[in-house]
Amino acid sequence: MEITSFVTQSLEEIRFWSRIMKEHTFFLSMGFTVDQTQLIQEARYYMDLFERIEEQIRDYNENTDPEVIRQLNVQVYEAAASIWAYKRKVLGLQLRCEIVTNNMPLLVDHTSREAAYFAKRLVELNEGKLKPLPEAIIKENVFFLKIMADHAKFIGHLLDPSERKLVEQARDFSHDFDQLLFQAQDLDHMRPQSETVPLLDQFLDQNRVSVVSLRDFKKTARDLIEACRIKSNIPALLADHVYREADHFLHIIDAFDEHLTSNNS
Ligand SMILES: [Fe+2]
Ligand SMILES: [Fe+2]
């Protein structure tokens, strides 16, 4: 295992996802009603937990001892697994109609899937799985395409209904990403018959085109929300949050592409 890349990749993932986890708790806590004090307190606990992780690694860099990073990955894994359980608990309460919050169940489920993904990445990093295998590429795409499709649906629901054009655009993105998700599943099903996933590079190119335009749409929405030029229930931080996740997916697509090209040459 290449040590520098293990350290750098671990730190990059932890920096990116810890901020995401911290923001989830902020969104969740804003969605609870005032009487749901216990759940709000738990959300705040996780907000502090991930903020402390961010502070802890502030001075870490590519020269940090790999053993320290290996232990860090285990420590952060515990935090990610624990916030996952909290989010699933909230979802369970919603699905049994024991609580009503302003966070849609799909959004709570979505944030729990991101926590599970983060936890899984930390395990993989410690196992030395730094480079993606073809089957991992398709699975990763299935994961992120669903995330993007969900985002489009959340945006469509949280915009004011009078923002008809934007709502329509969000609906188009939702449809586009649902189709890409099905396509990824089609390819996945064809996989066992072939060493490689058929036409994976073309599929990645198609994904890139859609992710770039969704990312730009989110960026525009974020700028308009910040300037108070559209009506919505979307906090500017949420708009920025989903924008960053699209940008992260684009970097992953680029890394996969690079990996496939270097394997073919
Ligand atoms: Fe998120
Ligand atoms: Fe997300």
Short mmCIF file of N, CA, C and O in Angstrom, two decimals, residues 181-245:
data_model
loop_
_atom_site.label_atom_id
_atom_site.label_comp_id
_atom_site.label_asym_id
_atom_site.label_seq_id
_atom_site.Cartn_x
_atom_site.Cartn_y
_atom_site.Cartn_z
N LEU A 181 -29.58 5.92 -13.00
CA LEU A 181 -29.50 4.92 -11.94
C LEU A 181 -29.94 3.55 -12.46
O LEU A 181 -29.27 2.54 -12.23
N PHE A 182 -31.04 3.54 -13.21
CA PHE A 182 -31.50 2.28 -13.81
C PHE A 182 -30.44 1.72 -14.76
O PHE A 182 -30.18 0.52 -14.79
N GLN A 183 -29.84 2.64 -15.53
CA GLN A 183 -28.82 2.22 -16.49
C GLN A 183 -27.62 1.58 -15.77
O GLN A 183 -27.07 0.58 -16.22
N ALA A 184 -27.24 2.18 -14.64
CA ALA A 184 -26.13 1.63 -13.85
C ALA A 184 -26.49 0.22 -13.36
O ALA A 184 -25.66 -0.69 -13.38
N GLN A 185 -27.76 0.06 -12.97
CA GLN A 185 -28.20 -1.27 -12.50
C GLN A 185 -28.22 -2.26 -13.66
O GLN A 185 -27.86 -3.42 -13.49
N ASP A 186 -28.62 -1.79 -14.85
CA ASP A 186 -28.60 -2.67 -16.04
C ASP A 186 -27.19 -3.20 -16.26
O ASP A 186 -26.98 -4.40 -16.46
N LEU A 187 -26.22 -2.29 -16.23
CA LEU A 187 -24.82 -2.69 -16.46
C LEU A 187 -24.34 -3.64 -15.38
O LEU A 187 -23.63 -4.61 -15.65
N ASP A 188 -24.74 -3.35 -14.15
CA ASP A 188 -24.33 -4.19 -13.03
C ASP A 188 -24.83 -5.62 -13.22
O ASP A 188 -24.11 -6.59 -12.96
N HIS A 189 -26.07 -5.74 -13.72
CA HIS A 189 -26.63 -7.08 -13.93
C HIS A 189 -25.93 -7.83 -15.04
O HIS A 189 -25.90 -9.06 -15.05
N MET A 190 -25.36 -7.11 -16.01
CA MET A 190 -24.67 -7.78 -17.13
C MET A 190 -23.26 -8.22 -16.72
O MET A 190 -22.62 -8.98 -17.43
N ARG A 191 -22.79 -7.71 -15.58
CA ARG A 191 -21.40 -7.84 -15.20
C ARG A 191 -20.84 -9.25 -15.06
O ARG A 191 -19.76 -9.50 -15.59
N PRO A 192 -21.54 -10.19 -14.45
CA PRO A 192 -20.87 -11.47 -14.20
C PRO A 192 -20.43 -12.19 -15.47
O PRO A 192 -19.60 -13.08 -15.41
N GLN A 193 -21.01 -11.81 -16.63
CA GLN A 193 -20.65 -12.48 -17.88
C GLN A 193 -19.37 -11.94 -18.49
O GLN A 193 -18.93 -12.40 -19.53
N SER A 194 -18.82 -10.95 -17.90
CA SER A 194 -17.65 -10.34 -18.52
C SER A 194 -16.67 -9.93 -17.42
O SER A 194 -17.07 -9.62 -16.30
N GLU A 195 -15.38 -9.92 -17.77
CA GLU A 195 -14.35 -9.53 -16.81
C GLU A 195 -14.56 -8.08 -16.38
O GLU A 195 -14.41 -7.72 -15.24
N THR A 196 -14.91 -7.27 -17.37
CA THR A 196 -15.07 -5.85 -17.10
C THR A 196 -16.53 -5.47 -17.29
O THR A 196 -17.30 -6.19 -17.92
N VAL A 197 -16.92 -4.34 -16.72
CA VAL A 197 -18.28 -3.87 -16.90
C VAL A 197 -18.38 -3.33 -18.33
O VAL A 197 -17.54 -2.55 -18.75
N PRO A 198 -19.39 -3.78 -19.11
CA PRO A 198 -19.43 -3.35 -20.51
C PRO A 198 -19.63 -1.84 -20.64
O PRO A 198 -20.45 -1.25 -19.95
N LEU A 199 -18.82 -1.26 -21.50
CA LEU A 199 -18.97 0.16 -21.85
C LEU A 199 -18.93 1.10 -20.64
O LEU A 199 -19.63 2.11 -20.61
N LEU A 200 -18.12 0.73 -19.67
CA LEU A 200 -18.09 1.53 -18.45
C LEU A 200 -17.61 2.96 -18.71
O LEU A 200 -18.11 3.90 -18.12
N ASP A 201 -16.63 3.10 -19.62
CA ASP A 201 -16.12 4.45 -19.86
C ASP A 201 -17.17 5.37 -20.51
O ASP A 201 -17.29 6.53 -20.14
N GLN A 202 -17.97 4.79 -21.42
CA GLN A 202 -19.05 5.60 -22.03
C GLN A 202 -20.07 6.00 -20.98
O GLN A 202 -20.57 7.12 -20.97
N PHE A 203 -20.36 5.03 -20.09
CA PHE A 203 -21.33 5.31 -19.03
C PHE A 203 -20.83 6.43 -18.12
O PHE A 203 -21.58 7.34 -17.75
N LEU A 204 -19.52 6.38 -17.80
CA LEU A 204 -18.95 7.44 -16.95
C LEU A 204 -19.05 8.80 -17.64
O LEU A 204 -19.33 9.81 -17.00
N ASP A 205 -18.83 8.81 -18.98
CA ASP A 205 -18.94 10.07 -19.73
C ASP A 205 -20.36 10.63 -19.65
O ASP A 205 -20.55 11.83 -19.44
N GLN A 206 -21.34 9.75 -19.81
CA GLN A 206 -22.75 10.19 -19.72
C GLN A 206 -23.05 10.75 -18.34
O GLN A 206 -23.70 11.78 -18.20
N ASN A 207 -22.56 10.04 -17.33
CA ASN A 207 -22.77 10.51 -15.96
C ASN A 207 -22.17 11.89 -15.76
O ASN A 207 -22.79 12.76 -15.17
N ARG A 208 -20.96 12.06 -16.29
CA ARG A 208 -20.26 13.32 -16.08
C ARG A 208 -21.10 14.48 -16.63
O ARG A 208 -21.27 15.50 -15.96
N VAL A 209 -21.62 14.31 -17.84
CA VAL A 209 -22.41 15.38 -18.48
C VAL A 209 -23.59 15.77 -17.57
O VAL A 209 -23.82 16.95 -17.30
N SER A 210 -24.29 14.77 -17.05
CA SER A 210 -25.46 15.06 -16.21
C SER A 210 -25.05 15.65 -14.86
O SER A 210 -25.70 16.57 -14.36
N VAL A 211 -23.96 15.13 -14.29
CA VAL A 211 -23.55 15.65 -12.97
C VAL A 211 -23.07 17.09 -13.10
O VAL A 211 -23.37 17.93 -12.23
N VAL A 212 -22.36 17.40 -14.18
CA VAL A 212 -21.89 18.78 -14.37
C VAL A 212 -23.10 19.72 -14.44
O VAL A 212 -23.13 20.76 -13.78
N SER A 213 -24.14 19.32 -15.20
CA SER A 213 -25.25 20.26 -15.32
C SER A 213 -26.06 20.35 -14.02
O SER A 213 -26.53 21.42 -13.66
N LEU A 214 -26.17 19.24 -13.28
CA LEU A 214 -26.85 19.32 -11.97
C LEU A 214 -26.04 20.17 -10.99
O LEU A 214 -26.59 21.00 -10.26
N ARG A 215 -24.72 19.99 -11.01
CA ARG A 215 -23.87 20.78 -10.11
C ARG A 215 -24.03 22.28 -10.42
O ARG A 215 -24.16 23.10 -9.52
N ASP A 216 -24.06 22.63 -11.71
CA ASP A 216 -24.20 24.04 -12.09
C ASP A 216 -25.57 24.59 -11.69
O ASP A 216 -25.69 25.73 -11.27
N PHE A 217 -26.59 23.74 -11.82
CA PHE A 217 -27.95 24.14 -11.42
C PHE A 217 -27.97 24.43 -9.91
O PHE A 217 -28.54 25.42 -9.45
N LYS A 218 -27.32 23.55 -9.12
CA LYS A 218 -27.28 23.73 -7.67
C LYS A 218 -26.52 25.01 -7.30
O LYS A 218 -26.88 25.72 -6.37
N LYS A 219 -25.46 25.27 -8.07
CA LYS A 219 -24.64 26.45 -7.79
C LYS A 219 -25.48 27.71 -8.05
O LYS A 219 -25.48 28.64 -7.25
N THR A 220 -26.20 27.71 -9.16
CA THR A 220 -27.06 28.86 -9.49
C THR A 220 -28.12 29.03 -8.40
O THR A 220 -28.36 30.14 -7.93
N ALA A 221 -28.74 27.89 -8.00
CA ALA A 221 -29.77 27.95 -6.95
C ALA A 221 -29.17 28.52 -5.67
O ALA A 221 -29.77 29.39 -5.02
N ARG A 222 -27.98 28.06 -5.33
CA ARG A 222 -27.33 28.55 -4.11
C ARG A 222 -27.12 30.07 -4.18
O ARG A 222 -27.44 30.80 -3.25
N ASP A 223 -26.60 30.55 -5.31
CA ASP A 223 -26.33 31.98 -5.47
C ASP A 223 -27.63 32.79 -5.40
O ASP A 223 -27.67 33.85 -4.78
N LEU A 224 -28.68 32.26 -6.02
CA LEU A 224 -29.98 32.97 -6.00
C LEU A 224 -30.56 33.01 -4.59
O LEU A 224 -31.13 34.00 -4.17
N ILE A 225 -30.41 31.88 -3.85
CA ILE A 225 -30.92 31.83 -2.47
C ILE A 225 -30.15 32.83 -1.60
O ILE A 225 -30.73 33.59 -0.83
N GLU A 226 -28.82 32.83 -1.77
CA GLU A 226 -27.99 33.75 -0.98
C GLU A 226 -28.37 35.20 -1.24
O GLU A 226 -28.36 36.03 -0.35
N ALA A 227 -28.71 35.50 -2.50
CA ALA A 227 -29.06 36.88 -2.87
C ALA A 227 -30.54 37.16 -2.64
O ALA A 227 -31.03 38.23 -2.99
N CYS A 228 -31.26 36.19 -2.06
CA CYS A 228 -32.71 36.30 -1.81
C CYS A 228 -33.48 36.61 -3.09
O CYS A 228 -34.34 37.48 -3.13
N ARG A 229 -33.15 35.91 -4.16
CA ARG A 229 -33.82 36.16 -5.42
C ARG A 229 -34.78 35.05 -5.83
O ARG A 229 -35.37 35.12 -6.90
N ILE A 230 -34.90 34.00 -4.99
CA ILE A 230 -35.96 33.00 -5.22
C ILE A 230 -36.64 32.66 -3.90
O ILE A 230 -36.06 32.82 -2.84
N LYS A 231 -37.87 32.15 -4.03
CA LYS A 231 -38.65 31.80 -2.84
C LYS A 231 -38.53 30.29 -2.61
O LYS A 231 -38.80 29.50 -3.52
N SER A 232 -38.12 29.93 -1.40
CA SER A 232 -37.97 28.50 -1.12
C SER A 232 -37.87 28.27 0.38
O SER A 232 -37.75 29.22 1.16
N ASN A 233 -37.89 26.98 0.78
CA ASN A 233 -37.61 26.60 2.16
C ASN A 233 -36.19 26.04 2.26
O ASN A 233 -35.90 25.26 3.16
N ILE A 234 -35.35 26.40 1.32
CA ILE A 234 -34.00 25.83 1.29
C ILE A 234 -33.01 26.80 1.96
O ILE A 234 -32.82 27.91 1.46
N PRO A 235 -32.38 26.38 3.08
CA PRO A 235 -31.35 27.25 3.65
C PRO A 235 -30.16 27.31 2.68
O PRO A 235 -29.87 26.31 2.00
N ALA A 236 -29.47 28.46 2.61
CA ALA A 236 -28.33 28.60 1.69
C ALA A 236 -27.29 27.51 1.95
O ALA A 236 -26.67 27.00 1.02
N LEU A 237 -27.14 27.14 3.24
CA LEU A 237 -26.15 26.11 3.57
C LEU A 237 -26.52 24.76 2.95
O LEU A 237 -25.64 24.02 2.51
N LEU A 238 -27.81 24.45 2.88
CA LEU A 238 -28.24 23.19 2.27
C LEU A 238 -27.96 23.20 0.76
O LEU A 238 -27.50 22.21 0.19
N ALA A 239 -28.21 24.36 0.14
CA ALA A 239 -27.93 24.47 -1.30
C ALA A 239 -26.44 24.27 -1.56
O ALA A 239 -26.04 23.57 -2.50
N ASP A 240 -25.61 24.84 -0.70
CA ASP A 240 -24.17 24.70 -0.86
C ASP A 240 -23.73 23.26 -0.58
O ASP A 240 -22.86 22.72 -1.26
N HIS A 241 -24.36 22.65 0.40
CA HIS A 241 -24.07 21.27 0.81
C HIS A 241 -24.29 20.30 -0.37
O HIS A 241 -23.41 19.50 -0.69
N VAL A 242 -25.44 20.40 -1.04
CA VAL A 242 -25.72 19.48 -2.15
C VAL A 242 -24.85 19.80 -3.35
O VAL A 242 -24.48 18.92 -4.13
N TYR A 243 -24.48 21.08 -3.49
CA TYR A 243 -23.55 21.47 -4.55
C TYR A 243 -22.19 20.78 -4.32
O TYR A 243 -21.62 20.18 -5.24
N ARG A 244 -21.70 20.82 -3.08
CA ARG A 244 -20.40 20.19 -2.77
C ARG A 244 -20.44 18.68 -3.01
O ARG A 244 -19.46 18.09 -3.46
N GLU A 245 -21.59 18.07 -2.69
CA GLU A 245 -21.68 16.62 -2.90
C GLU A 245 -21.63 16.26 -4.39
O GLU A 245 -21.02 15.27 -4.78
#
